[in-house]
Short mmCIF file of C-alpha atoms and ligand atoms in Angstrom, two decimals:
data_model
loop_
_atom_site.label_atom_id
_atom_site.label_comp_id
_atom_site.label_asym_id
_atom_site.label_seq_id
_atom_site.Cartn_x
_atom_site.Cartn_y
_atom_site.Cartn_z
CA UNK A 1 -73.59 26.42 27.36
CA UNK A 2 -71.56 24.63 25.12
CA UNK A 3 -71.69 21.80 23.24
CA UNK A 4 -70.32 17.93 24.28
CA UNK A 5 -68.08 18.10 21.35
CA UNK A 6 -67.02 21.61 21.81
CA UNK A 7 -65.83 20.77 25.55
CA UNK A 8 -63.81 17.56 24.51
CA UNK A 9 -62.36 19.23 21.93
CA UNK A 10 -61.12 21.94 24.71
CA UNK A 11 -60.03 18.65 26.92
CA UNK A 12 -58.31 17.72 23.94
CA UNK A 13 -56.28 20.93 23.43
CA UNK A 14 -55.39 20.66 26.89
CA UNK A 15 -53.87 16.96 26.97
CA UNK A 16 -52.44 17.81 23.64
CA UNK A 17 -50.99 20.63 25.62
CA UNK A 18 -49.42 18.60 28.18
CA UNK A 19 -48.20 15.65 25.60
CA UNK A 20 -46.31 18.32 24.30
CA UNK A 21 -45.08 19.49 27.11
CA UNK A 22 -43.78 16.65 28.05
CA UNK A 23 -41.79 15.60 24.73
CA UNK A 24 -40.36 19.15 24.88
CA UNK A 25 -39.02 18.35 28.52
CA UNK A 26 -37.95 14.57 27.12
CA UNK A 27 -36.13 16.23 24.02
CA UNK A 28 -34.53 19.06 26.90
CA UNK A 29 -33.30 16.94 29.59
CA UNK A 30 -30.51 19.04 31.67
CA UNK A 31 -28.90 15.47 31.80
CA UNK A 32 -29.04 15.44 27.83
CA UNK A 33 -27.23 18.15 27.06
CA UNK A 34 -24.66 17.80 29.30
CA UNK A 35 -24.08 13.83 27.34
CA UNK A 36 -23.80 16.25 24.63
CA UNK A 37 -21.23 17.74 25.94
CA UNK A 38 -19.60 15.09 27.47
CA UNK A 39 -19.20 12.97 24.27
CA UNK A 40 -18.05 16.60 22.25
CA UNK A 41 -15.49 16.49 25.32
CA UNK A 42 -14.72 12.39 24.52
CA UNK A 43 -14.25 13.10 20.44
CA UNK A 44 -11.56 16.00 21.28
CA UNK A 45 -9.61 13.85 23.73
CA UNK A 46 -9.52 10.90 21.65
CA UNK A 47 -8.42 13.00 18.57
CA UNK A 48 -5.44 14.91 21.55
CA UNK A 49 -4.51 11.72 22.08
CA UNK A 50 -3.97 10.38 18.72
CA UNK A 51 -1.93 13.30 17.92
CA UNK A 52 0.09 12.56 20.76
CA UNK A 53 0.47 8.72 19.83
CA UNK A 54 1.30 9.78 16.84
CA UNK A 55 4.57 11.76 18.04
CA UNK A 56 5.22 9.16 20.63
CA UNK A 57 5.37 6.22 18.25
CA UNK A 58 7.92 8.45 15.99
CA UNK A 59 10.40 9.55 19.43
CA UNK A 60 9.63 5.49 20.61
CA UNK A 61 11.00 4.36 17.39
CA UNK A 62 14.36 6.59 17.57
CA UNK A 63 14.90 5.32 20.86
CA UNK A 64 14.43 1.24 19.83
CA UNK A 65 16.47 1.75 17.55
CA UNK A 66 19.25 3.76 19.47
CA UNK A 67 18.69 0.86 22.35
CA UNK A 68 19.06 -1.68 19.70
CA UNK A 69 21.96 0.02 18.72
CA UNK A 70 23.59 0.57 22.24
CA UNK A 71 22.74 -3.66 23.19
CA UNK A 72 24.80 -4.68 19.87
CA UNK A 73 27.75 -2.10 20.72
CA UNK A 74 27.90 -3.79 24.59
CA UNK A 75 27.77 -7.40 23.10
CA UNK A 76 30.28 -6.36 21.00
CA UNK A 77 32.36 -5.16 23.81
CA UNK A 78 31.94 -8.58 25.59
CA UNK A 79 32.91 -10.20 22.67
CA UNK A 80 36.11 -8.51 22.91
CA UNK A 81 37.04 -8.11 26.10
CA UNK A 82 36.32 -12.28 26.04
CA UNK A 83 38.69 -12.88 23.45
CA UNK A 84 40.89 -10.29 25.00
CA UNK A 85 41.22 -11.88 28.47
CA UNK A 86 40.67 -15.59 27.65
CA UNK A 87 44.52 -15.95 27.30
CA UNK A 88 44.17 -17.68 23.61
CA UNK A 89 45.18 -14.37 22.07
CA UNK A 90 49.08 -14.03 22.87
CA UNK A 91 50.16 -11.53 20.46
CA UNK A 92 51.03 -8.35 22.10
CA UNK A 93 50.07 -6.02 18.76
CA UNK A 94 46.91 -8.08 18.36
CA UNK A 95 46.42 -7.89 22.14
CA UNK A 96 46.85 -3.91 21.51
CA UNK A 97 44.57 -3.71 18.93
CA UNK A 98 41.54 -5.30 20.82
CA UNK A 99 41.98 -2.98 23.42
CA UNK A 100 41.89 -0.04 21.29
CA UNK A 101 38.41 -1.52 19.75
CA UNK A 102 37.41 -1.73 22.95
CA UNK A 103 38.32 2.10 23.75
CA UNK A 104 36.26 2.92 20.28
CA UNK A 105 33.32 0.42 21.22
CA UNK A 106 33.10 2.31 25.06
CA UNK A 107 32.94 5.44 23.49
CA UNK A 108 29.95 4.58 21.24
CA UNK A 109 28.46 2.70 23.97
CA UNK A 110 28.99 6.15 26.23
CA UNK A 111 27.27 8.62 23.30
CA UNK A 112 24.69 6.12 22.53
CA UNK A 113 23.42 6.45 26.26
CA UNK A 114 23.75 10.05 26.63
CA UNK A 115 21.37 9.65 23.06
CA UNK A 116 19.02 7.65 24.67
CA UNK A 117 18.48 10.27 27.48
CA UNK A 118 17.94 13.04 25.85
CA UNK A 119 15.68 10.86 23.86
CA UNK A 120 13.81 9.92 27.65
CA UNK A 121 13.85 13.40 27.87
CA UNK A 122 11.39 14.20 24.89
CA UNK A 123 9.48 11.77 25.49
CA UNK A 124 8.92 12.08 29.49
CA UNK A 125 6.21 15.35 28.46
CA UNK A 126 4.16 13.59 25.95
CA UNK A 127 3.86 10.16 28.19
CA UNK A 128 2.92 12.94 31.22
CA UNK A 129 0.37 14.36 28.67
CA UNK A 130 -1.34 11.08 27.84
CA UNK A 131 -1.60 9.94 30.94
CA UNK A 132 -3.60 12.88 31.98
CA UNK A 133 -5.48 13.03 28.65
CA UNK A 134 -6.44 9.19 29.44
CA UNK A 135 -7.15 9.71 33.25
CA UNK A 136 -9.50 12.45 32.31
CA UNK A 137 -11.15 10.43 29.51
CA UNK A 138 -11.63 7.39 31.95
CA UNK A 139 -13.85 10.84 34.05
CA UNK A 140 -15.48 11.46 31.52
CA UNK A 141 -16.57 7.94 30.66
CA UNK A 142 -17.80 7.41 33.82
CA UNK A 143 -20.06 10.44 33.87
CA UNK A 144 -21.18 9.50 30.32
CA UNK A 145 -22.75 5.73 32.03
CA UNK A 146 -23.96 7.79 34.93
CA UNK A 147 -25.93 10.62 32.69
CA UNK A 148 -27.38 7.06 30.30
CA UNK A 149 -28.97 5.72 33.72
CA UNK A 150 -30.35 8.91 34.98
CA UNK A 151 -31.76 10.29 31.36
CA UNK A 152 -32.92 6.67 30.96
CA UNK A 153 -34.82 6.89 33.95
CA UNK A 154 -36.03 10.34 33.02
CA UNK A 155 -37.53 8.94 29.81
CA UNK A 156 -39.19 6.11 31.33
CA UNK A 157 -40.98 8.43 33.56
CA UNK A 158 -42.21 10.78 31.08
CA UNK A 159 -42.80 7.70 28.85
CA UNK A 160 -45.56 6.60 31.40
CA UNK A 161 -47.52 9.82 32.12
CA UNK A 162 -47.24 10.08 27.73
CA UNK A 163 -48.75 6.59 27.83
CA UNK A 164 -51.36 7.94 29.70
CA UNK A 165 -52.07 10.60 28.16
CA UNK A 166 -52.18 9.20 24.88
CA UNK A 167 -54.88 7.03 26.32
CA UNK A 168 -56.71 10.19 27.32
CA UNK A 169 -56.00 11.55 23.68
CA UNK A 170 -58.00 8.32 22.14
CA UNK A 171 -60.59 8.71 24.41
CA UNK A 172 -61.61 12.06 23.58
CA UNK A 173 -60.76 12.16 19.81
CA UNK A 174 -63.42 9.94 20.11
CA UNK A 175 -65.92 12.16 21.33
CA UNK A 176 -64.74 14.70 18.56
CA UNK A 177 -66.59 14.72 15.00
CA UNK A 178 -64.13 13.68 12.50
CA UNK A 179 -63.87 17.22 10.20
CA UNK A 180 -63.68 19.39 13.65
CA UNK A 181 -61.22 17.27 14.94
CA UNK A 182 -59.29 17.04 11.32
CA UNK A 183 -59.83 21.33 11.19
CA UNK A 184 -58.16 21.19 15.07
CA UNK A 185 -55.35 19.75 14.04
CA UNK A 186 -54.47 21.58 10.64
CA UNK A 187 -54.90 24.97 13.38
CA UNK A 188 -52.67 23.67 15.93
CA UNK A 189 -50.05 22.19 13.51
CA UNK A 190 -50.37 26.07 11.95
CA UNK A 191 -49.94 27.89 15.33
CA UNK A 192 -47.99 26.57 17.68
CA UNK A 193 -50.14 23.83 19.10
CA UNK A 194 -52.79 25.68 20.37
CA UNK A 195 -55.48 25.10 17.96
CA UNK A 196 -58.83 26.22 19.45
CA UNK A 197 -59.05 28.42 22.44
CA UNK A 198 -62.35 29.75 24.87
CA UNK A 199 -63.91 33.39 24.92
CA UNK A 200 -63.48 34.74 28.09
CA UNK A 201 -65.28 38.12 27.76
CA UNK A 202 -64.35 39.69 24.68
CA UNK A 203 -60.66 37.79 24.51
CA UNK A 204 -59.47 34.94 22.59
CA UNK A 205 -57.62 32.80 25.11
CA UNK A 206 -55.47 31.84 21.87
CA UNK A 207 -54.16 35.62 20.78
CA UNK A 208 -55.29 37.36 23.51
CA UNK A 209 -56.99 39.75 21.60
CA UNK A 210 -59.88 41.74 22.30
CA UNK A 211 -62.59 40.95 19.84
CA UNK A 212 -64.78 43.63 18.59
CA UNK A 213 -68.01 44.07 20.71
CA UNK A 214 -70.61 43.90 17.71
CA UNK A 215 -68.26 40.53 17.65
CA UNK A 216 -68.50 39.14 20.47
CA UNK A 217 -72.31 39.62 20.25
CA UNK A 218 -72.63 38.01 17.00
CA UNK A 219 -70.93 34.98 18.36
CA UNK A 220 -73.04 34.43 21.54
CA UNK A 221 -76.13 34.84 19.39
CA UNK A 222 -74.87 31.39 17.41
CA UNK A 223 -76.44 28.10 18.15
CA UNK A 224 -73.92 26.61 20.87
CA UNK A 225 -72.49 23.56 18.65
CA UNK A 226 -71.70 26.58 15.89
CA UNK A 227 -68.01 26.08 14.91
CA UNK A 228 -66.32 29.61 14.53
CA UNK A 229 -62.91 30.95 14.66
CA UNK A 230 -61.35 33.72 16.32
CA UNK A 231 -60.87 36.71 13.14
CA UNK A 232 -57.46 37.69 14.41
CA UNK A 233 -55.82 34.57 14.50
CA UNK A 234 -57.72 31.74 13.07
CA UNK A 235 -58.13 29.36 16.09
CA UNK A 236 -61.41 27.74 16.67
CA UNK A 237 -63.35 29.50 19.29
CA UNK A 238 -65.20 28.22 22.08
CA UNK A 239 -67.98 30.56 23.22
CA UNK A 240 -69.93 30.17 26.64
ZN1 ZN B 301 -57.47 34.52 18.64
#
């Protein structure tokens, strides 16, 4: 026999038990850590890529400025070959001398292009590596909504059955003097949880030591709402 307080504290233990069973599985969703991970994986793309936008813009400024370049040389060749053939020009050494800009003006117009290649050329890898680095972001964000729905779910379950037990919880605090229930939870803060255990033959269901006979016997001969711990490792003891 035991007493009504004794037993609800034990009923306690063992929804306190469960509540913290199930915050340990809320804090240890699977899905959880694999957010983690996901959002590590985001932070390192996002920093990839602004390395690489970082080169591009530098290579994408060259090349403006080549192009910019290249379209003055060509209007400049227009403007020539305009004046050139529009038949208002009639000397023959001016007439000479506009064709040899011309010659000068194709020339630049020719290296500027072959400039501007090379300069496609760099760039072609890093647009490549962007593109990849933002395809597999765009993954990743779209894992990263799909893990928030399914750990959101998760947590509302486990929020329900903690509801519920924290309803239980009241209910049987209740039933638990206020200094036995204040010792329980000093114990169980102390050691792991667990903060008062039964005596099932001569072991502590806390330690799972084996209490001394002469012990054992001592304890059974208490009244049965005597409070008593276990000697080895300080948990309340239920006897009976
Ligand atoms: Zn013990």
């Amino acid at each position: 026999m035991t007493s009504p307080a004794l037993d609800a504290l034990l009923a306690l233990q063992g929804v306190d038990t469960d509540i913290d069973r199930h915050q340990y599985r809320r804090e240890a969703l699977p899905d959880r850590q694999e957010a983690t991970e996901v959002d590590r994986r985001v932070a390192i793309l996002d920093r990839d890529r602004g390395d690489i936008g970082v080169t591009l813009a530098e290579i994408v400024a060259r090349e403006e400025a080549l192009e910019a370049d290249l379209a003055a040389t060509e209007a400049r060749i227009g403007e020539v070959n305009r004046r050139l053939y529009g038949g208002q020009v009639a000397a023959s050494r001016e007439l000479q001398a506009m064709a040899a800009d011309v010659k000068v003006l194709e020339a630049r117009q020719s290296d500027l292009e072959d400039r501007v290649l090379v300069i496609l050329d760099e760039r072609e890898p890093h647009d490549l590596r962007l593109a990849a680095l933002g395809a597999e972001r765009a993954g990743a964000e779209a894992r990263r909504a799909e893990l928030a729905v399914t750990i959101a779910d998760a947590e509302a379950e486990i929020d329900t059955d903690l509801a519920a037990l924290g309803d239980q919880r009241v209910a049987l605090a209740s039933e638990v003097p206020a200094d036995l229930l204040a010792t329980y939870e000093r114990i169980r803060s102390r050691l792991g949880g667990v903060g008062v255990a039964r005596l099932v033959g001569s072991q502590c269901q806390g330690c799972f030591l084996t209490l001394p006979s002469g012990e054992v016997d001592r304890l059974r001969h208490l009244p049965a709402d005597a409070v008593v711990t276990c000697e080895d490792c300080g948990r309340i003891l239920v006897v009976g």
